[in-house]
Structure formats: structure tokens, C-alpha cells
Short mmCIF file of C-alpha atoms in Angstrom, two decimals:
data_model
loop_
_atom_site.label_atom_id
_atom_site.label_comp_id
_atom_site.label_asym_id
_atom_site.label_seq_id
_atom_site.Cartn_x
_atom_site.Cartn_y
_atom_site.Cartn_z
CA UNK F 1 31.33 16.33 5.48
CA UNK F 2 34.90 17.25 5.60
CA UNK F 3 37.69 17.99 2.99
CA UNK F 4 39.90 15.37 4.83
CA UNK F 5 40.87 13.64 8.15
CA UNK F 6 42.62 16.60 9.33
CA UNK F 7 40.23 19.26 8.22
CA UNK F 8 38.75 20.82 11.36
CA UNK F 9 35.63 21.77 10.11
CA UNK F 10 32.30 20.91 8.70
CA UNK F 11 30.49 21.53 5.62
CA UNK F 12 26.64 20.87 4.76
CA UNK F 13 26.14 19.66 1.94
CA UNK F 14 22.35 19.52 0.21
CA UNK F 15 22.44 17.86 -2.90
CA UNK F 16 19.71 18.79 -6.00
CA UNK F 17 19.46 15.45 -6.52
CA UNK F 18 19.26 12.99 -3.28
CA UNK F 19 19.83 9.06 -3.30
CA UNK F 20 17.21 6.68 -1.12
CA UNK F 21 16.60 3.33 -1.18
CA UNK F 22 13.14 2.33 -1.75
CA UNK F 23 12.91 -0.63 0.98
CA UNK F 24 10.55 -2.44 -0.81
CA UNK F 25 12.76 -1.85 -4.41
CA UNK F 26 16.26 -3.34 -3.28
CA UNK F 27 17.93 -5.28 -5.72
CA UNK F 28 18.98 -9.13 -4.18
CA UNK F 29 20.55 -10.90 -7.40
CA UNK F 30 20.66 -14.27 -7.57
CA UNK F 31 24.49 -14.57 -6.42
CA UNK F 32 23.68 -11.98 -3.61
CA UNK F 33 21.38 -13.81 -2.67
CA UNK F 34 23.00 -17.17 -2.05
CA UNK F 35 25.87 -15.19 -0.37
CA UNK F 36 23.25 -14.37 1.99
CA UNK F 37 21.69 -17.76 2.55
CA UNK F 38 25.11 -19.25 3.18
CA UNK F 39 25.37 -17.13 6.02
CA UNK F 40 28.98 -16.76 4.87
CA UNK F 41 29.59 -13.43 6.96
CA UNK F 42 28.84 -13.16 10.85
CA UNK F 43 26.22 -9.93 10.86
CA UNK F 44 25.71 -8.10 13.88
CA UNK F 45 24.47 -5.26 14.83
CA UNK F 46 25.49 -1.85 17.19
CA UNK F 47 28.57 -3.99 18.38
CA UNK F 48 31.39 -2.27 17.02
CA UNK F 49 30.35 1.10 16.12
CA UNK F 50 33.29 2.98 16.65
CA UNK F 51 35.36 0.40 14.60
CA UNK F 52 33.52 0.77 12.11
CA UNK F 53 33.83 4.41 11.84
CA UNK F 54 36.94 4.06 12.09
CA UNK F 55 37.38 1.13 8.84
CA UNK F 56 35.00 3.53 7.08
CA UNK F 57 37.48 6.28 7.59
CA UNK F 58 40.52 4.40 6.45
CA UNK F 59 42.00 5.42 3.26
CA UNK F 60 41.89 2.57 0.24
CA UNK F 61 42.97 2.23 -3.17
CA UNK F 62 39.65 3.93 -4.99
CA UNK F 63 39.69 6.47 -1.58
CA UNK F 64 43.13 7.89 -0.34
CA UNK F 65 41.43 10.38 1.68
CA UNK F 66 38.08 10.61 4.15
CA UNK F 67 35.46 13.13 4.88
CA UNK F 68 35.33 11.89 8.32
CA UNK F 69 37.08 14.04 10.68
CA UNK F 70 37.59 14.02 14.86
CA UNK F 71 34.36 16.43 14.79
CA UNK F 72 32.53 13.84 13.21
CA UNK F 73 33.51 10.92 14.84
CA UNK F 74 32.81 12.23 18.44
CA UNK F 75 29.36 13.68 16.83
CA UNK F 76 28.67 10.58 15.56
CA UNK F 77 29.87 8.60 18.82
CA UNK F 78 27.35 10.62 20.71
CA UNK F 79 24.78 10.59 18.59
CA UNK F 80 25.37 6.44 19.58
CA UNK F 81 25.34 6.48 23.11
CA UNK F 82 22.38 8.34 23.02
CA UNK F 83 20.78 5.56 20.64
CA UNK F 84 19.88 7.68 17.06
CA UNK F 85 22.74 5.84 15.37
CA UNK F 86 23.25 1.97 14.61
CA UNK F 87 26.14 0.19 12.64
CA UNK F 88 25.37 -3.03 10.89
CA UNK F 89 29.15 -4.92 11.18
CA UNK F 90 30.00 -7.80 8.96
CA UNK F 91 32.83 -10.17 10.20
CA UNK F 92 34.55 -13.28 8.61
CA UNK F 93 36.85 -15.28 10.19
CA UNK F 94 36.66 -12.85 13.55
CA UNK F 95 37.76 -10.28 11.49
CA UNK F 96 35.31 -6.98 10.95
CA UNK F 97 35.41 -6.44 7.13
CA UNK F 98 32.63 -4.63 6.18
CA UNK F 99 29.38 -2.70 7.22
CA UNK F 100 28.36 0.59 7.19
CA UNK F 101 26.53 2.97 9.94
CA UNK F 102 23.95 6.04 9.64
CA UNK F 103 21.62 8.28 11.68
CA UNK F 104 17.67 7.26 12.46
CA UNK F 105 14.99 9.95 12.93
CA UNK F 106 11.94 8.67 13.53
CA UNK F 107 10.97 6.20 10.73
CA UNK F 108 13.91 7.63 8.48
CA UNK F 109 17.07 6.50 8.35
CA UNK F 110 20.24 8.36 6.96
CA UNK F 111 22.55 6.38 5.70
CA UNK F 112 26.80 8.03 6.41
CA UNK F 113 28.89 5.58 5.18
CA UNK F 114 29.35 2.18 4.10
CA UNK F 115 32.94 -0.51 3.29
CA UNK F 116 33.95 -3.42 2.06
CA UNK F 117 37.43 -5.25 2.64
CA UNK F 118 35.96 -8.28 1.58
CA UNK F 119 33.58 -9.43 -1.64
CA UNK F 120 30.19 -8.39 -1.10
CA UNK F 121 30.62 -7.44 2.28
CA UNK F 122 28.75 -4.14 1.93
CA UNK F 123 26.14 -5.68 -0.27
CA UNK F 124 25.26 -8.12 2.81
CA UNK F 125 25.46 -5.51 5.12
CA UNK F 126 23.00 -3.58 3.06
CA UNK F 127 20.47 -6.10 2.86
CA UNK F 128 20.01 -6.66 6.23
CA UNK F 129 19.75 -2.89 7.24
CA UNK F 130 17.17 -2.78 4.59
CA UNK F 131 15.34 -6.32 6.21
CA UNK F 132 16.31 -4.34 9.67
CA UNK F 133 14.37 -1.61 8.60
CA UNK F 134 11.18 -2.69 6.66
CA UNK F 135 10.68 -5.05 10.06
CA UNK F 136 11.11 -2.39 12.15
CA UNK F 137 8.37 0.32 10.83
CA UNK F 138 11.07 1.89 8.59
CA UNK F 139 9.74 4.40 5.46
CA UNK F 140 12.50 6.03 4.20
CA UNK F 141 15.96 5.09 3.74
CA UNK F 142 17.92 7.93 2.43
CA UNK F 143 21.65 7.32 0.73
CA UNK F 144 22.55 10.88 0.00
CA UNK F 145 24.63 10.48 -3.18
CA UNK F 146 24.04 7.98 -5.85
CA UNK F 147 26.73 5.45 -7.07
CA UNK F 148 27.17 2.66 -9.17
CA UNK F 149 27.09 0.47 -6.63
CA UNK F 150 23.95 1.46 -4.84
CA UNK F 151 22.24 1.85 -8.27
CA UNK F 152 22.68 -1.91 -8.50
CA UNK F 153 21.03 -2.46 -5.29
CA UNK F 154 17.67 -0.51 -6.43
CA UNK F 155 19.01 3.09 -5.22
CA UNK F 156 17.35 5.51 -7.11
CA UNK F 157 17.87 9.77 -7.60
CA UNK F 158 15.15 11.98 -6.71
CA UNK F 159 14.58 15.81 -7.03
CA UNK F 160 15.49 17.34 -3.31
CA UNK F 161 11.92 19.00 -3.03
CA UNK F 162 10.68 15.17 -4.08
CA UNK F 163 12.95 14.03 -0.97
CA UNK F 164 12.00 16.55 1.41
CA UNK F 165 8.52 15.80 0.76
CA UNK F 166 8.98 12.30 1.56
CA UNK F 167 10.53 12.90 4.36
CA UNK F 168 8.07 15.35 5.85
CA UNK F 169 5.71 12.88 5.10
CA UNK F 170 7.33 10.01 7.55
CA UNK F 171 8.29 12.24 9.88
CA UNK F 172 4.49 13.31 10.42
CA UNK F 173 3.83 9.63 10.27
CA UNK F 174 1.86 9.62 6.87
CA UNK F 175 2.65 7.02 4.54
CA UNK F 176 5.31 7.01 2.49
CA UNK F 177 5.16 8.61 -1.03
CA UNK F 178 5.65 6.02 -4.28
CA UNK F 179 8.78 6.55 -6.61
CA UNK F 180 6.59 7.56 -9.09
CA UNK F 181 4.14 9.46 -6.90
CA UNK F 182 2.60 13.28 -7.71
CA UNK F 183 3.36 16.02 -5.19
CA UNK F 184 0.63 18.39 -3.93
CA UNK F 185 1.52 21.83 -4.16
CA UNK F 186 3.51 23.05 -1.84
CA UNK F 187 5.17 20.21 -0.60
CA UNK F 188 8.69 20.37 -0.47
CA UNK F 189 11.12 22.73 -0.16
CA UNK F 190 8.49 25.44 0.62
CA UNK F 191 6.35 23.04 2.95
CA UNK F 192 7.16 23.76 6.65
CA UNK F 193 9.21 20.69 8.45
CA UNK F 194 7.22 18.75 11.08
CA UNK F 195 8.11 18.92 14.64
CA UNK F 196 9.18 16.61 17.59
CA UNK F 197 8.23 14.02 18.64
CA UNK F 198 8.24 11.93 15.47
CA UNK F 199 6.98 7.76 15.84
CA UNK F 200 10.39 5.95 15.57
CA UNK F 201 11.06 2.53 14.06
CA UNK F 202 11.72 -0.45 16.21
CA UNK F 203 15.60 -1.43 15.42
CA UNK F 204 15.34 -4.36 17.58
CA UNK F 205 12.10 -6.14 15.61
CA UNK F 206 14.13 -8.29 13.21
CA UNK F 207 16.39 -9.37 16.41
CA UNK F 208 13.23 -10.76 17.64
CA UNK F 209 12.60 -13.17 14.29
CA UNK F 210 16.12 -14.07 14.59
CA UNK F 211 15.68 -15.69 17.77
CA UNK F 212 12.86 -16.96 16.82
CA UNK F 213 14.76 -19.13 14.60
CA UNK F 214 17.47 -19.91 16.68
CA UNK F 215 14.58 -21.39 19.02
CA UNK F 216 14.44 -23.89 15.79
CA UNK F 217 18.05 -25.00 16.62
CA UNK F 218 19.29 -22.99 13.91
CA UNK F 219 23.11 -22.69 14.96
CA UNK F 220 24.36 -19.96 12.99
CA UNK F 221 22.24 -17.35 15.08
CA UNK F 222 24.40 -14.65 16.18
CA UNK F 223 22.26 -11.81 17.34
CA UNK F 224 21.31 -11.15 13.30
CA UNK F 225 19.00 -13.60 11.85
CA UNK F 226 19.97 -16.56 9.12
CA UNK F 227 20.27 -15.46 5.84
CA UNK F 228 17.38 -17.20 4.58
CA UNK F 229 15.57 -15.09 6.97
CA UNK F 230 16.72 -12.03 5.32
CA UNK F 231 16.08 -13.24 1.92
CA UNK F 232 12.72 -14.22 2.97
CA UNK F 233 12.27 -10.47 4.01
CA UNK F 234 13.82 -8.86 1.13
CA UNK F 235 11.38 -10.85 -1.57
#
């Protein structure tokens, strides 16, 4: 992260307590849910990347200023092109007005940042990374820092040697630990880190469902699948 848009450098930040996403725990409310299903918002996928950095990076009313800097924008952009990050874009009215983006490794995917400039943009967004990723092989979904907003979605705080132990855990292909799970001694912060190469989701499974429907004449197929496809997943 960065102390603002003009800060030239980088810190790492490791936080005590680290925010995932259990992707079979998200939270689709009722109303969510029927914002979904009325396919309301155009979702696509990996199409506008660098816009969306660059909407996540804009300053709003509850944000004047952004941890993304130039350094990590052309990181970011790179890590892209060379296919270990995604973007899920929402759009109404031809207009990009929500999303978010994040890093994959393997089967775990890091969440960076996520905006709304229209109501429940993010939220929708959200839900179909998460239907993205339990299609595609996906066992860990990691949100870095809890908020109220993601605590409403089924986000959930765990200790970091809980995390890392998780994460060791899909990135050595094991399955991944419960919520409420025991750790064995040793795992965690003192447990060494698996290595290269780790067995990576398939980003472009729930693609594949979507055109199965639109096979079914279903016209609002974009490249994302119907919303009823996505609920289907998420319950």
C-alpha cells in the first residue's frame, strides 16, 4: 500500500488479524439477490482492468485519498498481462460503475480493491467473483482487512497464523481448512511456505456455464452468466 497517489513508495502491510471470504459462507440477501436475477448490471470480466484501477483509485466522499500509486498500477498492470490478475467490471447503461480486481496464486485469490458508483454495484460484483471462483477450483479468497460491508457479505477475521495456515494448505493443494477448524502444531507462522508450482484455479469455468445458457436463447449473456446462474451457484 501507499500513503497516497503521489507517494513513491511501498509499504507491506501484514495484518494480526486477516479478512477472507469463506466461498461457501457468502451472504446473498434476499434484495441482493433479486438485484442479481434481474441482471440489472452488465458483468464482465478482465475487460477493463486498467479502468478499473483507475475508478478504484479515484478519490470519493468516504475516501479523499488512495493507496494506489504509479508503482502499483504498473505492478498491477503487469501482473495482468502476464494473467495472475483479473477484474470483475460492472456496467449500467455503458457506463463502468463498479467492480473490483485482485491477484490469483494458485487456488487463492487476493482480493486489492473493490467500488461502487452505483447501488450494490460492488455487492454484484462480489458475488460473481465468489460464483467465479468456487466454479473454478477456488479455496481461499482472502480480503485483507475487514469492513462493515464485507462483514455483511459473510467476511469473517481470522488470526494471521490461522490465515497462513490456510493458505499453505491450498497452495500445497490440500483441502481447505473450516472456519472453525483446529491447527496442528506448527502450522502457521512457523510452518515453512510451499513452493512453485502450485495447481491454479480455472478463471474461465463459469464462462463456460454462461454460454451454456446463452445456447438456451438466454439474451442477456454477455460473456458473464445470467444472474440466476449466479444465484444458483451462490446457494
Amino acid at each position: 500500500m501507499a500513503d497516497g497517489a503521489d507517494d513513491p513508495s511501498v509499504h507491506w502491510v501484514e495484518p494480526r488479524l486477516r479478512a477472507i471470504l469463506p466461498l461457501d459462507g457468502f451472504h446473498l440477501s434476499k434484495s441482493l439477490k433479486k438485484v442479481i436475477v434481474s441482471d440489472r448490471f452488465r458483468v464482465t470480466t478482465d475487460s477493463a482492468f486498467r479502468a478499473m484501477m483507475a475508478l478504484c483509485a479515484e478519490p470519493a466522499d468516504d475516501r479523499p485519498t488512495t493507496w494506489i500509486n504509479p508503482v502499483i498500477k504498473t505492478s498491477y498492470e503487469r501482473l495482468f498481462q502476464l494473467g495472475h490478475a483479473h477484474s470483475v467490471e460492472c456496467w449500467l447503461d455503458g457506463e463502468l460503475v463498479g467492480g473490483l480486481y485482485g491477484v490469483s496464486l494458485g487456488r487463492a485469490f487476493f482480493g486489492e480493491s473493490m467500488v461502487s458508483r452505483a447501488r450494490d454495484a460492488s455487492k454484484v460484483a462480489l458475488a460473481h467473483l465468489v460464483a467465479r471462483l468456487r466454479a473454478g477450483g477456488w479455496r481461499l479468497l482472502d480480503c485483507q482487512f475487514i469492513t462493515p460491508h464485507l462483514a455483511s457479505l459473510g467476511a469473517i477475521e481470522i488470526p494471521q497464523a490461522d490465515y497462513l495456515a490456510r493458505l499453505y494448505s491450498v497452495l500445497s493443494d490440500g483441502a481447505a481448512l473450516g472456519a472453525g477448524a483446529a491447527l496442528g502444531a506448527g502450522a502457521g507462522v512457523g510452518a515453512a511456505a510451499p513452493s512453485p508450482p502450485f495447481v491454479a484455479g480455472d478463471w474461465g469455468a463459469l464462462d463456460g456455464l454462461g454460454a451454456d445458457a446463452g445456447d438456451l436463447g438466454v439474451a442477456c449473456w454477455t460473456g458473464s452468466p445470467p444472474g440466476y446462474v449466479i444465484a444458483q451457484l451462490l446457494t
